Short mmCIF file of C-alpha atoms and ligand atoms in Angstrom, two decimals:
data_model
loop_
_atom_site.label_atom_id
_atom_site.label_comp_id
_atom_site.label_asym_id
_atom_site.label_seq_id
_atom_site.Cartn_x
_atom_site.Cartn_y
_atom_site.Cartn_z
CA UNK A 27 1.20 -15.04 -28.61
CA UNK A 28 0.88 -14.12 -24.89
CA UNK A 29 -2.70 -14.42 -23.92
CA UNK A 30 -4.84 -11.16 -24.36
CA UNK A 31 -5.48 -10.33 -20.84
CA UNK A 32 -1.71 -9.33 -20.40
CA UNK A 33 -1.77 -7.46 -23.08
CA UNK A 34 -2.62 -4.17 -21.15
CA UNK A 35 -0.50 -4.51 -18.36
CA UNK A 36 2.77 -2.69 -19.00
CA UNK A 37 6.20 -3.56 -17.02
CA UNK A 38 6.28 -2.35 -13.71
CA UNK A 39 7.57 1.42 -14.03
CA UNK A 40 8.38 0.98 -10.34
CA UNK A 41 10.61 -1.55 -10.53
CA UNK A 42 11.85 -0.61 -14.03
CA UNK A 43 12.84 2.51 -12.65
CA UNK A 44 15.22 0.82 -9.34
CA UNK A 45 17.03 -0.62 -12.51
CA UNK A 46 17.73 2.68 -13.93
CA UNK A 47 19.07 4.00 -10.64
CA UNK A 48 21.35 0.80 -10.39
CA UNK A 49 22.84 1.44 -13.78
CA UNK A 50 23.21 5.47 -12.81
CA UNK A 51 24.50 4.44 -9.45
CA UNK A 52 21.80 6.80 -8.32
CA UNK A 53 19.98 7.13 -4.55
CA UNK A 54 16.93 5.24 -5.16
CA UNK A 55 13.61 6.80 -4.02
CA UNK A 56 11.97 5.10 -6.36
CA UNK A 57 10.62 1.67 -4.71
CA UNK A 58 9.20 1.60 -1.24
CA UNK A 59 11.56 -0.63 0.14
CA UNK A 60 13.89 0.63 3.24
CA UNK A 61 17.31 0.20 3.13
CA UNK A 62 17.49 -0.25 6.88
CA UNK A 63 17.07 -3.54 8.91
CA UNK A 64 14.25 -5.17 10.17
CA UNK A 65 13.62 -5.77 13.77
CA UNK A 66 16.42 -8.31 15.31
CA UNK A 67 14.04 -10.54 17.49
CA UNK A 68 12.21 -11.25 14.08
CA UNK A 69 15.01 -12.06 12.54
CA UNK A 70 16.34 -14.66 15.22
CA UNK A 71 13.08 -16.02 15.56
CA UNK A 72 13.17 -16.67 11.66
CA UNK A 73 16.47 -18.50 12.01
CA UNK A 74 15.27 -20.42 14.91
CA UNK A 75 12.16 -21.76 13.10
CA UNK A 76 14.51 -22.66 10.23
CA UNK A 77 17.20 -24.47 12.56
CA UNK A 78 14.12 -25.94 14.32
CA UNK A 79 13.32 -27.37 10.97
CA UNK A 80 10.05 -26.02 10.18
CA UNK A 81 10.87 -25.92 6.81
CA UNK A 82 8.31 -27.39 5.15
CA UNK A 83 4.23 -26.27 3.91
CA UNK A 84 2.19 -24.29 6.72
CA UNK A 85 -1.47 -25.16 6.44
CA UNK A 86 -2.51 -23.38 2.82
CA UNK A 87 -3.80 -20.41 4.87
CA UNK A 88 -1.53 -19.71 7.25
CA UNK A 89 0.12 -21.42 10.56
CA UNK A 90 -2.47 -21.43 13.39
CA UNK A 91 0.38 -18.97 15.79
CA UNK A 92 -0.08 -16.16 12.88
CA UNK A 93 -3.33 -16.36 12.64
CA UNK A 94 -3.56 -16.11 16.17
CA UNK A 95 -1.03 -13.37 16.77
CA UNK A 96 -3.42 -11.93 13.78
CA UNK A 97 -6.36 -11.75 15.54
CA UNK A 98 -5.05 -10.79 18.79
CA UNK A 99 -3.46 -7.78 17.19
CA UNK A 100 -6.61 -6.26 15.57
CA UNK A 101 -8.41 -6.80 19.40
CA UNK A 102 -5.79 -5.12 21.06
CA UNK A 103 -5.75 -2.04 18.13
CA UNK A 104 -8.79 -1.68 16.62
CA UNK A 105 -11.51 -3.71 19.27
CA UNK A 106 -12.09 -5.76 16.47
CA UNK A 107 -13.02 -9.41 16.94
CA UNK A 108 -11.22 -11.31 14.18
CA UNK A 109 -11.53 -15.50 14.67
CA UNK A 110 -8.06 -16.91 13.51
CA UNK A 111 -9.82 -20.22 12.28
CA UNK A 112 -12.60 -18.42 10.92
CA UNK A 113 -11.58 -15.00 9.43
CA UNK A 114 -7.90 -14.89 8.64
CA UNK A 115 -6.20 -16.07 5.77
CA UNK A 116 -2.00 -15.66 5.31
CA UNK A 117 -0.99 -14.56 2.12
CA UNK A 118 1.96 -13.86 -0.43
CA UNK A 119 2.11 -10.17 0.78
CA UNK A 120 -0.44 -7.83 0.50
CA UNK A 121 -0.12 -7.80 -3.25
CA UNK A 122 -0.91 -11.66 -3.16
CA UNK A 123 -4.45 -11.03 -0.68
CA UNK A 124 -5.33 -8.04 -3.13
CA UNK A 125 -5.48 -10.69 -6.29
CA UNK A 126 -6.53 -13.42 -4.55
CA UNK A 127 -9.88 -11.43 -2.93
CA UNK A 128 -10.51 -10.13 -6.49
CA UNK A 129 -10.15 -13.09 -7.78
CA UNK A 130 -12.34 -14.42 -5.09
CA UNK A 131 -15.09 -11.61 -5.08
CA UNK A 132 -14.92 -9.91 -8.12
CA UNK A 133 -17.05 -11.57 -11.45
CA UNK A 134 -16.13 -10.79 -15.05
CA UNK A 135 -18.27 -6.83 -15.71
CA UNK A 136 -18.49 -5.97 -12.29
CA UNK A 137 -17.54 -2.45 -11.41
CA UNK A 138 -14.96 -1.81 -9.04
CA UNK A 139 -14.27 1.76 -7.92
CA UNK A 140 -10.49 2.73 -7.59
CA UNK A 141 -9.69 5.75 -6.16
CA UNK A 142 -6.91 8.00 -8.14
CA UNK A 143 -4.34 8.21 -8.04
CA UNK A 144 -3.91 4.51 -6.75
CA UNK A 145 -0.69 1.79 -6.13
CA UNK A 146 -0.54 0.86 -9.57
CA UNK A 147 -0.99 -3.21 -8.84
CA UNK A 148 -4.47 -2.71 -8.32
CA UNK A 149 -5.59 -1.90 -12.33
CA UNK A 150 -4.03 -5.24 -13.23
CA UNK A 151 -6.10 -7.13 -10.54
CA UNK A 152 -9.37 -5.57 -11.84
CA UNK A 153 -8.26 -6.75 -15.53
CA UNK A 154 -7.54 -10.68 -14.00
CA UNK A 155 -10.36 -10.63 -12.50
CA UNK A 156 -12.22 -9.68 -15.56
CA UNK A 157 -13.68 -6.32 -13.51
CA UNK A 158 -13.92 -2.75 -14.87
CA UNK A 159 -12.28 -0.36 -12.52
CA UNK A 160 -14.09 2.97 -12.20
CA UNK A 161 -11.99 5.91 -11.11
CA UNK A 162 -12.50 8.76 -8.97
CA UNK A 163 -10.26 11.54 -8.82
CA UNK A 164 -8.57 12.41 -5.38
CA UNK A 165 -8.16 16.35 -5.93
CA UNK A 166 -5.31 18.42 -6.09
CA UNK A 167 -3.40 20.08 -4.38
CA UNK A 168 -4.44 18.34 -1.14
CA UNK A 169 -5.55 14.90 -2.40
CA UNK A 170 -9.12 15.21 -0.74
CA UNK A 171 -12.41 13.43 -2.04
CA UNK A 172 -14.98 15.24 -3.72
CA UNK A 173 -18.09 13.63 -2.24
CA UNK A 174 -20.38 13.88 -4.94
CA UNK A 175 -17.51 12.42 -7.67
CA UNK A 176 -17.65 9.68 -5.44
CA UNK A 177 -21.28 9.20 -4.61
CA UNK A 178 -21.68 9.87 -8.38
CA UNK A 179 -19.06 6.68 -9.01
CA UNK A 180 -21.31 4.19 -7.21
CA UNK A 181 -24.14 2.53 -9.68
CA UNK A 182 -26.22 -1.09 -9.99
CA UNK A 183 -23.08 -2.80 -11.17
CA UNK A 184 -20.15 -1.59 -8.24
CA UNK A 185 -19.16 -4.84 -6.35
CA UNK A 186 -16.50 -3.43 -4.78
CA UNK A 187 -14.46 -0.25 -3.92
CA UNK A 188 -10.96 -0.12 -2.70
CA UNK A 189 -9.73 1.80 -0.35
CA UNK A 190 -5.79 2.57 0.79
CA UNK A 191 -5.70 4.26 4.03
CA UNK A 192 -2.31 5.88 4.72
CA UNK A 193 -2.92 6.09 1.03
CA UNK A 194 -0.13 5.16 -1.45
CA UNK A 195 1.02 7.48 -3.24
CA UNK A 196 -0.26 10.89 -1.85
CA UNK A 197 0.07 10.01 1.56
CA UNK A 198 -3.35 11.33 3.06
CA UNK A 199 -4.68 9.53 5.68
CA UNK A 200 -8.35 9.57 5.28
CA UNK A 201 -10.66 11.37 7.54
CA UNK A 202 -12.94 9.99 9.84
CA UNK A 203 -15.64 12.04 7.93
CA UNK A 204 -14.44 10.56 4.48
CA UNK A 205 -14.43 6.81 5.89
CA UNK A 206 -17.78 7.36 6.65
CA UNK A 207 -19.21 8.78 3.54
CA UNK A 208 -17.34 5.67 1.89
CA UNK A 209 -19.56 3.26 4.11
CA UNK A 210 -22.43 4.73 4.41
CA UNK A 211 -22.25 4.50 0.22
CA UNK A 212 -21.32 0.85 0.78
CA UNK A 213 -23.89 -0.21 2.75
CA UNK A 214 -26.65 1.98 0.56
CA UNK A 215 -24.90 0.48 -2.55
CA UNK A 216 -24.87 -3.67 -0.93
CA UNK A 217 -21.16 -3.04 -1.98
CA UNK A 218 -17.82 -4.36 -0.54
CA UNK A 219 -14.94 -2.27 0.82
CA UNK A 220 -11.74 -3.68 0.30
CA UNK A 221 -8.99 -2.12 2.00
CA UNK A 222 -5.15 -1.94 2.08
CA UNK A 223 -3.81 -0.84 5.47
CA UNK A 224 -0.59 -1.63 5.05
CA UNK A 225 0.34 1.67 6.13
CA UNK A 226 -1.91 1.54 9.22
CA UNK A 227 1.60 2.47 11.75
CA UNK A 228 3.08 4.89 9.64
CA UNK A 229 0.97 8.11 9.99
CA UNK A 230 2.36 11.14 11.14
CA UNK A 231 -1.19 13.14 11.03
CA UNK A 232 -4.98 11.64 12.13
CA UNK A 233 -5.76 8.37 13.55
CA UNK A 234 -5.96 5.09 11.34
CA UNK A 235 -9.78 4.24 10.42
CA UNK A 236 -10.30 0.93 9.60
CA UNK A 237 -13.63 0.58 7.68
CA UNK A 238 -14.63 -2.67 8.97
CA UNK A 239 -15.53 -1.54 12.81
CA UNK A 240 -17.84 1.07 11.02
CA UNK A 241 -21.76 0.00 11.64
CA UNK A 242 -22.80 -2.42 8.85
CA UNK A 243 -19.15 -2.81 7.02
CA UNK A 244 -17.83 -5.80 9.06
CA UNK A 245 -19.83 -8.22 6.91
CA UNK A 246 -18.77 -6.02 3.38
CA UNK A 247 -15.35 -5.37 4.43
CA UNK A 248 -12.36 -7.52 3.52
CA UNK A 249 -9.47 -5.74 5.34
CA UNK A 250 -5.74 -6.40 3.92
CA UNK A 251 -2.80 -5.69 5.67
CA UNK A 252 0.66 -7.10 6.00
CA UNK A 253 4.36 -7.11 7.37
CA UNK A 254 6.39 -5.51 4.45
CA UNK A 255 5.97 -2.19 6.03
CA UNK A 256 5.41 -2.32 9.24
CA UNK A 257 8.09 -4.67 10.03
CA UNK A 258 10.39 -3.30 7.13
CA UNK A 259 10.60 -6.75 5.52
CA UNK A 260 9.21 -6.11 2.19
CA UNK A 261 11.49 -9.69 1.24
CA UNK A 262 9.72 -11.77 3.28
CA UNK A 263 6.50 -11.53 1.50
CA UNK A 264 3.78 -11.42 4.12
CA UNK A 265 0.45 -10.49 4.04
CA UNK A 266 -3.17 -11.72 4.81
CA UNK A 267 -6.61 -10.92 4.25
CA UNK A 268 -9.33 -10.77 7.46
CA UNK A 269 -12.64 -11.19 6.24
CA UNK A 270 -16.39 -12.43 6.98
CA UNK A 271 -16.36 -16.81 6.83
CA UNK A 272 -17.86 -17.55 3.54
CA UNK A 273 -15.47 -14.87 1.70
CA UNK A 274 -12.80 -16.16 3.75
CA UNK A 275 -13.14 -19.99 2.34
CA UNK A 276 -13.62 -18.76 -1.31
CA UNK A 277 -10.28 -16.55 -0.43
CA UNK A 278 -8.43 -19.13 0.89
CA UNK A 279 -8.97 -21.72 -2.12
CA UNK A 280 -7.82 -19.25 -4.61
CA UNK A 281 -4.89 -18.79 -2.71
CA UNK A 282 -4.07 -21.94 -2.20
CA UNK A 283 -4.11 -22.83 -6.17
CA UNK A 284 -2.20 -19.39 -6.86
CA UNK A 285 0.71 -20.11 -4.21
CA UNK A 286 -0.26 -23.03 -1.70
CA UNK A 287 0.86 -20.75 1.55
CA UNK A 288 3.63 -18.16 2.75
CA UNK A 289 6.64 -19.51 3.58
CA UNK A 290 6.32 -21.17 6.75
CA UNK A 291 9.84 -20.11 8.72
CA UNK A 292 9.15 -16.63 8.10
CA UNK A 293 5.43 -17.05 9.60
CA UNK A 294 6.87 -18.48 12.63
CA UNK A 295 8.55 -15.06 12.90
CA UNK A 296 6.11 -12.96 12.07
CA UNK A 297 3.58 -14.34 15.04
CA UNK A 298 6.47 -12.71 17.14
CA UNK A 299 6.31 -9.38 15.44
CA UNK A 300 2.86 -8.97 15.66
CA UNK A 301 2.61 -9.43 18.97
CA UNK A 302 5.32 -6.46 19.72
CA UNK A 303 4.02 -3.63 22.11
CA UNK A 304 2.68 0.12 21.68
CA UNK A 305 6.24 1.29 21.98
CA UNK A 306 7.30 -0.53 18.95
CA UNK A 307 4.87 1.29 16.66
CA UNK A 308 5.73 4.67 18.39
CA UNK A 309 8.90 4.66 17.28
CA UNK A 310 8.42 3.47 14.02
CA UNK A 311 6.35 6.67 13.37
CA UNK A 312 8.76 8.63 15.05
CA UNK A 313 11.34 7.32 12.74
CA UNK A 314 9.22 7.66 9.95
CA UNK A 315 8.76 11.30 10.84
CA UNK A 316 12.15 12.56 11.01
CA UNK A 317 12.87 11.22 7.54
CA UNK A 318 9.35 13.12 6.36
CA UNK A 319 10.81 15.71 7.54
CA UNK A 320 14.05 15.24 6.01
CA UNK A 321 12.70 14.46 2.64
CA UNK A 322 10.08 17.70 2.50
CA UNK A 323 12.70 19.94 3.95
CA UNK A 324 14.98 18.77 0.50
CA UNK A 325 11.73 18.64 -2.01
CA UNK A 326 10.89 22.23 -0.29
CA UNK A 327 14.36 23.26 -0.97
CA UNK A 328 15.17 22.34 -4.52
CA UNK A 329 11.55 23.80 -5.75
CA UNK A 330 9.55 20.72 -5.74
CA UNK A 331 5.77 21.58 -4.16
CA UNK A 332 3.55 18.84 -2.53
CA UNK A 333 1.20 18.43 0.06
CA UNK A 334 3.31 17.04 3.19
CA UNK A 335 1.93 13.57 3.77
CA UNK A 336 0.23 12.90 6.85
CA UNK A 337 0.81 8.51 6.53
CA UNK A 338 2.79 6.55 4.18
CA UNK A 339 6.05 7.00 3.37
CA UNK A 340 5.64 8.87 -0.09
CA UNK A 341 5.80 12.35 -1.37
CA UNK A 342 4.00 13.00 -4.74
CA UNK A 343 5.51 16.35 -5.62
CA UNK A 344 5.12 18.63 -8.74
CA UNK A 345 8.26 19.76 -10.42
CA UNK A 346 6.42 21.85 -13.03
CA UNK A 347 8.23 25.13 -11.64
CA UNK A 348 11.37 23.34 -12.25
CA UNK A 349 10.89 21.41 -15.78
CA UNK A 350 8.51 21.55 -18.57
CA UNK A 351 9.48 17.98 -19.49
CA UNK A 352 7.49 15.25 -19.20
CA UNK A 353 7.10 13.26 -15.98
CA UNK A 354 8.69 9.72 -17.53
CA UNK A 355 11.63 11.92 -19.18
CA UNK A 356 11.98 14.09 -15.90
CA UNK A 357 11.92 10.70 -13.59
CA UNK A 358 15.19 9.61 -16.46
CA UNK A 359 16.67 12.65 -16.39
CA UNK A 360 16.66 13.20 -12.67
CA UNK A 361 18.45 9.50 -11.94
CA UNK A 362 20.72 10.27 -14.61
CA UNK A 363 22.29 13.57 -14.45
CA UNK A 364 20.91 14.22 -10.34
CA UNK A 365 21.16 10.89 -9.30
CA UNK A 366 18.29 10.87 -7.53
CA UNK A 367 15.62 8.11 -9.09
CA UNK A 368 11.89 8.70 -8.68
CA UNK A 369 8.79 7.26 -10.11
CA UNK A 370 6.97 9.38 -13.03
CA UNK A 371 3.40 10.49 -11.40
CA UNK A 372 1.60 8.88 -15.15
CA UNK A 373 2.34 5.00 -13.13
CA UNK A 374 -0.46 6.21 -10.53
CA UNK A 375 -3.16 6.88 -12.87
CA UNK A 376 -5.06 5.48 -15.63
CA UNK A 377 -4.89 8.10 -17.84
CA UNK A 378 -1.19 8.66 -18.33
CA UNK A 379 -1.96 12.34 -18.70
CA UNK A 380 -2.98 13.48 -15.65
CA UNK A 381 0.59 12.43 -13.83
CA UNK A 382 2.30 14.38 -15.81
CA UNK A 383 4.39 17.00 -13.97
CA UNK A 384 4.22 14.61 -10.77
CA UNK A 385 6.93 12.61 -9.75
CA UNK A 386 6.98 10.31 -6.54
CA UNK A 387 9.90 10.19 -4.07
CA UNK A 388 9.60 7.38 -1.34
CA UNK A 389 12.01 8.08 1.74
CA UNK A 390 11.45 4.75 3.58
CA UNK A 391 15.33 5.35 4.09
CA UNK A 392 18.42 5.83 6.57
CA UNK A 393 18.30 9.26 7.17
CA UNK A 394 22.20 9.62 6.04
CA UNK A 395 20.47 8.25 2.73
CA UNK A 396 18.03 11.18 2.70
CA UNK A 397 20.64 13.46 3.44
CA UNK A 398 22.52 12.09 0.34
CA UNK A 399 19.44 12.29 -1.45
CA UNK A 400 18.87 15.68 -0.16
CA UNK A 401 22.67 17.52 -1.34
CA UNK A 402 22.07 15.88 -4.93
CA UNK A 403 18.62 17.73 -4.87
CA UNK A 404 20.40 20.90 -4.17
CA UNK A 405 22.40 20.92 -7.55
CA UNK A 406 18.65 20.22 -9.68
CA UNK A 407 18.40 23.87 -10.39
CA UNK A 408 21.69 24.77 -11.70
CA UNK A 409 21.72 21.21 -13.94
CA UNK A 410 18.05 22.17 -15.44
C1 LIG B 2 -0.53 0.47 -1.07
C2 LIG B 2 0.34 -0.73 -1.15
N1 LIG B 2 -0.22 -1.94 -1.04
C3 LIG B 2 0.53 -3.06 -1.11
C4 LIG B 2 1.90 -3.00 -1.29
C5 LIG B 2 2.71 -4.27 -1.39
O1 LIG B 2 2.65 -4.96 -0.20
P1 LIG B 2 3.35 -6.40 0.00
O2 LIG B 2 4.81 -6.20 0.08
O3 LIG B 2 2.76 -6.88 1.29
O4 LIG B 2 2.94 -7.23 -1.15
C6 LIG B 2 2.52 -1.76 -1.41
C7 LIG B 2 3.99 -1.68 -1.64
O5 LIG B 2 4.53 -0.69 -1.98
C8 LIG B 2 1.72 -0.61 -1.33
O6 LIG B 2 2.26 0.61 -1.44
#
């Protein structure tokens, strides 16, 4: 028998549902991966570090030029003083830093607040880590905290709260005014934010917040970000966790027995990326609006309604004018007979009920993809 602690998880309906849309031949808007290529210099620069033979382990948490490149990044962005030796540890992706600095933070019965909907890796990393998530409800129609639900969430036992900012899968980008509220409870509480910005460049609404230059959060603050997104590389697996020294060393041993390090070619290449200029990011959220707009202009269209996201590269729409069915069999039936493949809303939330009649569409795409996407959408109402 499989040992009890898996026995909650369930398969990744993401990823289940990117093999439905391969056997339906259908446009997959279902995982947030793009299907256009990353930035060439990277990709040279990979090559060259694998030609140039560095080929074998980086030090466990991360080459010193990534770190570096790291550190320099979140001075230049954020004014944020980040000590590559110190602070910064180079991870497995984003999804690797998130279960390593549970792992590392987090004891067996301590409450972590989640808010929901959330990116549906995070419930599994509360149960390995032994923690019970607590949830708070981000509200519909627009997504926005209620302050007392989440003042009310806070109690003796909260270690830790997480917080996604461009948030995945509503795409709000939280206010300055909600960051706040979020430390001030942190720092009242003695509890730790930890974040994933690995949205941080794709916003097309508000200005990214990270929690840790707030007064009193950079010492309660582990902030996670990575290169999947921003460097549209979600293969390369690169991510990394900045945080205060002694959480850093208790970070970096558990993720040196959970993966050793991050493959070192590709860190070679990501030290270049990060050190790319303003004009880089501009037009990746450029890029990233036209295909919002794309995608909303379709959802709008074919009856869907949503609140247009304002980061991230998600719509959450409800189809309930459309379908009474429910969101897993809608999600099915759209890849099959639409060819369009989705993720059911019930993957975002730990009660399956409350996603029901929400579907998400990610259009991290070409826009000629979109525009596919978009003329299938048009025939949903007659096929219903
Ligand atoms: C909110 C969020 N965090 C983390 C990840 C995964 O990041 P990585 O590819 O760096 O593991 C995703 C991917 O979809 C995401 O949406």
């Amino acid at each position: 028998m499989p040992a009890q602690r898996t026995a909650t998880f369930t398969e990744s309906v993401i990823r289940e549902m990117t093999r439905v849309a391969a056997l339906h031949n259908a446009i997959n808007l279902a995982q947030g991966f793009p299907d256009f290529p990353m930035p060439e210099p990277m990709k040279d620069a990979a090559c060259t570090a694998i030609h140039g033979d560095v080929n074998q382990y980086a030090i466990t948490w991360g080459s010193p030029p990534l770190r570096l490149a790291i550190a320099e990044k979140y001075r230049r962005w954020y004014e944020m003083e980040v000590d590559p030796d110190r602070h910064v540890t180079v991870t497995c992706g984003a999804t690797e830093a998130m279960a390593a600095v549970f792992l590392a933070l987090i004891d067996p019965g301590d409450e972590v607040i989640v808010l929901e909907p959330f990116y549906e890796n995070y419930g599994p990393d509360a149960i390995l880590a032994g923690a019970r998530p607590v949830f708070v409800p981000m509200e519909r129609p627009d997504w926005r905290l209620d302050p007392d639900r989440l003042r009310a969430a806070f109690s003796d036992r909260t270690k830790a709260i997480v917080v996604n900012t461009p948030h995945n899968p509503t795409g709000r980008v939280l206010t300055r005014d909600e960051v706040s509220l979020i430390a001030e409870l942190c720092v009242k509480h003695d509890v730790w934010a930890i974040t994933d910005e690995i949205y941080e460049h794709i916003r097309y609404a508000g200005n990214h917040h990270p929690i840790a230059t707030w007064p009193g959060m950079r010492e309660r603050t582990v902030t996670i970000s990575g290169l999947s997104k921003t460097f549209s590389c979600t293969g390369w697996r690169l991510g990394y966790a900045v945080a205060p020294e002694r959480e850093s060393a208790a970070i970096r041993k558990v993720h040196d027995f959970l993966t050793v390090g991050a493959p070192a070619p590709l860190q070679a290449a990501a030290a270049v990326g990060m050190a790319f200029d303003a004009d880089y990011y501009n037009h990746l959220a450029l890029d990233y609006r036209a295909r919002r707009d794309v995608m909303c202009a379709a959802l709008a269209e074919a009856g869907f309604t949503f609140s247009v996201p304002e980061g991230a590269y998600y719509v959450l729409a409800d189809y309930t004018a459309l379908s009474d069915k429910d969101d897993v069999s809608f999600a099915k039936w759209l890849t099959a007979e639409v060819g369009v493949a989705t993720v059911p809303g019930s993957s975002f939330y730990s009660d399956r009920a409350l996603g029901r009649g929400l579907v998400r569409f990610a259009f991290c795409k070409k826009l000629e993809t979109l525009q596919g996407a978009a003329e299938r959408l048009m025939t949903l109402r007659a096929a219903v």
